[in-house]
Amino acid sequence: MTQDILATVERETAPNPSVSIIWMHGLGADGNDFLSIVRELDLQNCPGIRFVFPTAPTMPITFYDRYVMRAWYDILGKDLAAREDENGLRASQKRIEQLIARENARGIPSDHIILAGFSQGCAMTLQTGLRYPEKLAGLLCLSGYLPLRNLLAEERHEANTGTPIFQAHGQVDDVIQIQRAKESRDLLLAAGYQVDWHEYLMAHQVCKEELTDISQWLKKVLQGK
């Protein structure tokens, strides 16, 4: 049974964009959460970009006494690595793959698509991007971690081994500890991925310096697209 495609909010930086960035929000947010980032990024000299901001479905979150909120997957406990919602991760992976397919149908090839995300959205960027069977333009990973890490070796697809990865985290993040992000970074590096690592004196958020670094990375990744 085919899942319904996710609701999305979209912004285009120019008519007839040649690039798409599919950007996933964090726990409890929605597709409007990062809309302002389109204005805040310096996208001069970049090709036309379609930003696609999907909204995750609602679900009861175990760690928060089954409070219902928008989430890409359930949080089963404080230790994010000890128990993971594998079914939820895989269901959201399929939904994101549907969005990639929709961009393909709209004329954007996979190697002109960047997956991006914050917190849970970062986890979904890595969950989906590293397994995707066609090369993507890049993976933009903010304040998150690599989920189902013990399955990466057997499930990853070689198509995206060389795909550039931007990974950033706050040094005083009290939601997802920076050590968890560093462990993810080290695992990716050991597996042969190209990780552009950044850390900032901030909590679980995005800062101005980070936006500058994202902009520079986008310009480099999208050159010639």
mmCIF file of C-alpha atoms in Angstrom:
data_model
loop_
_atom_site.group_PDB
_atom_site.id
_atom_site.type_symbol
_atom_site.label_atom_id
_atom_site.label_comp_id
_atom_site.label_asym_id
_atom_site.label_seq_id
_atom_site.Cartn_x
_atom_site.Cartn_y
_atom_site.Cartn_z
ATOM 1 C CA MET A 1 0.000 0.000 0.000
ATOM 2 C CA THR A 2 1.500 3.333 -1.056
ATOM 3 C CA GLN A 3 1.902 5.950 1.649
ATOM 4 C CA ASP A 4 0.323 9.343 1.110
ATOM 5 C CA ILE A 5 2.965 11.849 0.064
ATOM 6 C CA LEU A 6 3.927 14.286 2.784
ATOM 7 C CA ALA A 7 2.523 17.811 2.834
ATOM 8 C CA THR A 8 5.235 20.313 1.946
ATOM 9 C CA VAL A 9 5.923 24.034 1.943
ATOM 10 C CA GLU A 10 8.060 25.210 -0.981
ATOM 11 C CA ARG A 11 10.131 28.241 -1.869
ATOM 12 C CA GLU A 12 12.052 28.817 -5.115
ATOM 13 C CA THR A 13 15.000 31.177 -5.416
ATOM 14 C CA ALA A 14 14.538 31.566 -9.180
ATOM 15 C CA PRO A 15 12.123 30.460 -11.911
ATOM 16 C CA ASN A 16 12.688 26.956 -13.298
ATOM 17 C CA PRO A 17 15.091 25.798 -10.558
ATOM 18 C CA SER A 18 17.696 23.189 -11.460
ATOM 19 C CA VAL A 19 18.352 22.061 -7.867
ATOM 20 C CA SER A 20 16.116 20.876 -5.021
ATOM 21 C CA ILE A 21 16.868 20.881 -1.303
ATOM 22 C CA ILE A 22 14.540 18.670 0.729
ATOM 23 C CA TRP A 23 14.813 19.963 4.316
ATOM 24 C CA MET A 24 13.423 17.982 7.277
ATOM 25 C CA HIS A 25 12.437 19.687 10.543
ATOM 26 C CA GLY A 26 13.031 18.536 14.092
ATOM 27 C CA LEU A 27 10.764 16.914 16.674
ATOM 28 C CA GLY A 28 7.534 18.820 17.280
ATOM 29 C CA ALA A 29 8.060 21.330 14.463
ATOM 30 C CA ASP A 30 6.608 21.388 10.944
ATOM 31 C CA GLY A 31 7.452 22.377 7.377
ATOM 32 C CA ASN A 32 7.344 26.082 8.224
ATOM 33 C CA ASP A 33 10.128 25.833 10.788
ATOM 34 C CA PHE A 34 13.039 26.579 8.451
ATOM 35 C CA LEU A 35 11.269 28.767 5.895
ATOM 36 C CA SER A 36 13.167 31.852 7.028
ATOM 37 C CA ILE A 37 16.469 30.169 6.258
ATOM 38 C CA VAL A 38 15.898 30.749 2.537
ATOM 39 C CA ARG A 39 16.134 34.488 3.145
ATOM 40 C CA GLU A 40 18.995 34.222 5.615
ATOM 41 C CA LEU A 41 21.306 32.152 3.411
ATOM 42 C CA ASP A 42 23.491 34.027 0.945
ATOM 43 C CA LEU A 43 22.589 32.180 -2.254
ATOM 44 C CA GLN A 44 24.134 34.561 -4.765
ATOM 45 C CA ASN A 45 25.945 32.743 -7.557
ATOM 46 C CA CYS A 46 24.012 29.549 -6.796
ATOM 47 C CA PRO A 47 21.754 27.979 -9.412
ATOM 48 C CA GLY A 48 17.993 28.289 -8.952
ATOM 49 C CA ILE A 49 16.957 26.204 -5.938
ATOM 50 C CA ARG A 50 13.593 24.756 -4.967
ATOM 51 C CA PHE A 51 13.461 24.360 -1.189
ATOM 52 C CA VAL A 52 11.025 21.626 -0.180
ATOM 53 C CA PHE A 53 10.070 21.611 3.509
ATOM 54 C CA PRO A 54 7.989 18.518 4.360
ATOM 55 C CA THR A 55 5.898 18.121 7.508
ATOM 56 C CA ALA A 56 6.237 14.882 9.459
ATOM 57 C CA PRO A 57 3.155 12.933 10.572
ATOM 58 C CA THR A 58 1.926 13.075 14.174
ATOM 59 C CA MET A 59 2.579 10.224 16.589
ATOM 60 C CA PRO A 60 2.675 9.601 20.347
ATOM 61 C CA ILE A 61 6.247 9.975 21.643
ATOM 62 C CA THR A 62 7.139 7.364 24.239
ATOM 63 C CA PHE A 63 9.826 9.436 25.989
ATOM 64 C CA TYR A 64 7.362 12.315 26.489
ATOM 65 C CA ASP A 65 4.643 10.218 28.121
ATOM 66 C CA ARG A 66 3.158 9.438 24.690
ATOM 67 C CA TYR A 67 2.374 13.076 24.016
ATOM 68 C CA VAL A 68 1.279 13.377 20.383
ATOM 69 C CA MET A 69 3.441 15.600 18.207
ATOM 70 C CA ARG A 70 4.954 15.750 14.750
ATOM 71 C CA ALA A 71 7.898 13.389 14.501
ATOM 72 C CA TRP A 72 9.800 11.371 11.946
ATOM 73 C CA TYR A 73 10.087 8.485 14.412
ATOM 74 C CA ASP A 74 9.408 7.667 18.054
ATOM 75 C CA ILE A 75 11.877 8.513 20.840
ATOM 76 C CA LEU A 76 11.956 5.443 23.069
ATOM 77 C CA GLY A 77 14.321 6.686 25.784
ATOM 78 C CA LYS A 78 16.946 9.214 26.797
ATOM 79 C CA ASP A 79 19.746 7.094 25.335
ATOM 80 C CA LEU A 80 19.070 7.521 21.620
ATOM 81 C CA ALA A 81 21.404 4.675 20.661
ATOM 82 C CA ALA A 82 20.180 2.065 23.143
ATOM 83 C CA ARG A 83 16.656 1.681 21.732
ATOM 84 C CA GLU A 84 15.627 3.013 18.345
ATOM 85 C CA ASP A 85 12.323 3.083 16.509
ATOM 86 C CA GLU A 86 13.522 1.151 13.480
ATOM 87 C CA ASN A 87 10.042 0.818 11.973
ATOM 88 C CA GLY A 88 9.422 4.552 12.281
ATOM 89 C CA LEU A 89 12.794 5.412 10.763
ATOM 90 C CA ARG A 90 12.172 3.148 7.791
ATOM 91 C CA ALA A 91 8.626 4.442 7.249
ATOM 92 C CA SER A 92 9.871 8.034 7.146
ATOM 93 C CA GLN A 93 12.730 6.999 4.878
ATOM 94 C CA LYS A 94 10.172 5.764 2.353
ATOM 95 C CA ARG A 95 8.254 9.035 2.595
ATOM 96 C CA ILE A 96 11.399 11.045 1.891
ATOM 97 C CA GLU A 97 12.244 8.767 -1.024
ATOM 98 C CA GLN A 98 8.785 9.607 -2.407
ATOM 99 C CA LEU A 99 9.702 13.300 -2.283
ATOM 100 C CA ILE A 100 12.934 12.619 -4.154
ATOM 101 C CA ALA A 101 10.948 10.731 -6.786
ATOM 102 C CA ARG A 102 8.546 13.661 -7.085
ATOM 103 C CA GLU A 103 11.441 16.038 -7.683
ATOM 104 C CA ASN A 104 12.770 13.631 -10.332
ATOM 105 C CA ALA A 105 9.347 13.739 -12.000
ATOM 106 C CA ARG A 106 9.514 17.534 -11.957
ATOM 107 C CA GLY A 107 12.772 17.457 -13.882
ATOM 108 C CA ILE A 108 15.369 17.531 -11.082
ATOM 109 C CA PRO A 109 17.802 14.591 -11.325
ATOM 110 C CA SER A 110 18.911 12.913 -8.100
ATOM 111 C CA ASP A 111 22.429 14.305 -8.378
ATOM 112 C CA HIS A 112 20.903 17.797 -8.219
ATOM 113 C CA ILE A 113 19.069 17.048 -4.950
ATOM 114 C CA ILE A 114 20.380 17.792 -1.460
ATOM 115 C CA LEU A 115 18.846 16.213 1.614
ATOM 116 C CA ALA A 116 18.988 18.449 4.690
ATOM 117 C CA GLY A 117 17.674 18.271 8.210
ATOM 118 C CA PHE A 118 17.849 19.462 11.795
ATOM 119 C CA SER A 119 17.853 17.105 14.816
ATOM 120 C CA GLN A 120 15.438 14.263 13.901
ATOM 121 C CA GLY A 121 15.537 15.698 10.376
ATOM 122 C CA CYS A 122 19.311 15.278 10.405
ATOM 123 C CA ALA A 123 18.893 11.644 11.411
ATOM 124 C CA MET A 124 16.473 11.160 8.510
ATOM 125 C CA THR A 125 18.907 12.830 6.091
ATOM 126 C CA LEU A 126 21.547 10.251 6.968
ATOM 127 C CA GLN A 127 19.094 7.338 7.218
ATOM 128 C CA THR A 128 17.789 8.062 3.722
ATOM 129 C CA GLY A 129 20.783 9.533 1.933
ATOM 130 C CA LEU A 130 23.333 6.858 2.775
ATOM 131 C CA ARG A 131 20.969 4.117 1.569
ATOM 132 C CA TYR A 132 19.655 5.873 -1.533
ATOM 133 C CA PRO A 133 20.478 3.927 -4.738
ATOM 134 C CA GLU A 134 21.198 7.006 -6.873
ATOM 135 C CA LYS A 135 23.841 9.646 -6.276
ATOM 136 C CA LEU A 136 22.630 12.761 -4.458
ATOM 137 C CA ALA A 137 24.283 16.183 -4.566
ATOM 138 C CA GLY A 138 24.912 16.392 -0.826
ATOM 139 C CA LEU A 139 23.737 15.735 2.730
ATOM 140 C CA LEU A 140 23.328 18.690 5.107
ATOM 141 C CA CYS A 141 23.219 17.405 8.679
ATOM 142 C CA LEU A 142 22.512 19.818 11.552
ATOM 143 C CA SER A 143 22.441 19.024 15.278
ATOM 144 C CA GLY A 144 21.659 15.351 14.845
ATOM 145 C CA TYR A 145 23.216 11.911 14.634
ATOM 146 C CA LEU A 146 23.451 8.737 12.561
ATOM 147 C CA PRO A 147 20.561 6.356 13.382
ATOM 148 C CA LEU A 148 20.696 2.552 13.094
ATOM 149 C CA ARG A 149 24.463 2.886 12.914
ATOM 150 C CA ASN A 150 25.100 -0.821 13.426
ATOM 151 C CA LEU A 151 23.238 -1.524 10.165
ATOM 152 C CA LEU A 152 25.059 1.030 8.026
ATOM 153 C CA ALA A 153 27.767 -1.306 6.757
ATOM 154 C CA GLU A 154 25.289 -3.797 5.314
ATOM 155 C CA GLU A 155 22.618 -1.335 4.152
ATOM 156 C CA ARG A 156 24.517 1.618 2.719
ATOM 157 C CA HIS A 157 24.569 2.062 -1.049
ATOM 158 C CA GLU A 158 27.818 2.742 -2.852
ATOM 159 C CA ALA A 159 26.092 5.399 -5.002
ATOM 160 C CA ASN A 160 26.514 7.942 -2.193
ATOM 161 C CA THR A 161 29.871 6.938 -0.744
ATOM 162 C CA GLY A 162 31.440 10.012 -2.348
ATOM 163 C CA THR A 163 28.565 12.399 -1.655
ATOM 164 C CA PRO A 164 29.719 15.450 0.353
ATOM 165 C CA ILE A 165 28.356 15.654 3.898
ATOM 166 C CA PHE A 166 28.131 18.859 5.941
ATOM 167 C CA GLN A 167 27.772 18.006 9.627
ATOM 168 C CA ALA A 168 27.376 20.678 12.316
ATOM 169 C CA HIS A 169 26.611 20.624 16.035
ATOM 170 C CA GLY A 170 26.429 22.879 19.075
ATOM 171 C CA GLN A 171 29.121 22.445 21.711
ATOM 172 C CA VAL A 172 26.580 22.922 24.515
ATOM 173 C CA ASP A 173 23.658 21.062 22.929
ATOM 174 C CA ASP A 174 21.653 19.621 25.822
ATOM 175 C CA VAL A 175 19.154 17.760 23.608
ATOM 176 C CA ILE A 176 21.578 15.701 21.537
ATOM 177 C CA GLN A 177 25.012 15.676 23.137
ATOM 178 C CA ILE A 178 27.850 16.673 20.821
ATOM 179 C CA GLN A 179 29.650 13.432 21.684
ATOM 180 C CA ARG A 180 26.893 11.471 19.939
ATOM 181 C CA ALA A 181 27.384 13.609 16.837
ATOM 182 C CA LYS A 182 31.159 13.143 16.972
ATOM 183 C CA GLU A 183 30.704 9.377 17.214
ATOM 184 C CA SER A 184 28.518 9.555 14.095
ATOM 185 C CA ARG A 185 31.136 11.675 12.329
ATOM 186 C CA ASP A 186 33.911 9.245 13.189
ATOM 187 C CA LEU A 187 31.886 6.265 11.998
ATOM 188 C CA LEU A 188 31.168 8.016 8.689
ATOM 189 C CA LEU A 189 34.831 8.947 8.219
ATOM 190 C CA ALA A 190 35.918 5.379 8.981
ATOM 191 C CA ALA A 191 33.437 4.164 6.353
ATOM 192 C CA GLY A 192 35.056 6.407 3.736
ATOM 193 C CA TYR A 193 32.577 9.298 3.612
ATOM 194 C CA GLN A 194 33.602 12.933 3.048
ATOM 195 C CA VAL A 195 32.489 14.803 6.161
ATOM 196 C CA ASP A 196 32.885 18.566 6.485
ATOM 197 C CA TRP A 197 32.601 18.903 10.290
ATOM 198 C CA HIS A 198 31.707 22.141 12.110
ATOM 199 C CA GLU A 199 30.972 22.870 15.756
ATOM 200 C CA TYR A 200 29.769 26.105 17.311
ATOM 201 C CA LEU A 201 29.353 27.616 20.755
ATOM 202 C CA MET A 202 25.578 27.142 20.778
ATOM 203 C CA ALA A 203 22.856 24.865 22.125
ATOM 204 C CA HIS A 204 20.274 22.879 20.098
ATOM 205 C CA GLN A 205 19.790 25.577 17.477
ATOM 206 C CA VAL A 206 21.231 27.215 14.366
ATOM 207 C CA CYS A 207 23.558 30.223 14.612
ATOM 208 C CA LYS A 208 24.653 32.980 12.223
ATOM 209 C CA GLU A 209 28.169 31.618 11.792
ATOM 210 C CA GLU A 210 26.693 28.243 10.887
ATOM 211 C CA LEU A 211 24.483 29.821 8.211
ATOM 212 C CA THR A 212 27.581 31.420 6.668
ATOM 213 C CA ASP A 213 29.328 28.040 6.572
ATOM 214 C CA ILE A 214 26.234 26.354 5.090
ATOM 215 C CA SER A 215 26.084 29.004 2.382
ATOM 216 C CA GLN A 216 29.736 28.491 1.460
ATOM 217 C CA TRP A 217 29.262 24.715 1.383
ATOM 218 C CA LEU A 218 26.171 25.007 -0.820
ATOM 219 C CA LYS A 219 28.019 27.211 -3.297
ATOM 220 C CA LYS A 220 30.825 24.661 -3.522
ATOM 221 C CA VAL A 221 28.527 21.627 -3.819
ATOM 222 C CA LEU A 222 26.202 23.240 -6.353
ATOM 223 C CA GLN A 223 28.873 24.706 -8.586
ATOM 224 C CA GLY A 224 28.011 23.796 -12.166
ATOM 225 C CA LYS A 225 24.597 22.275 -11.324
#
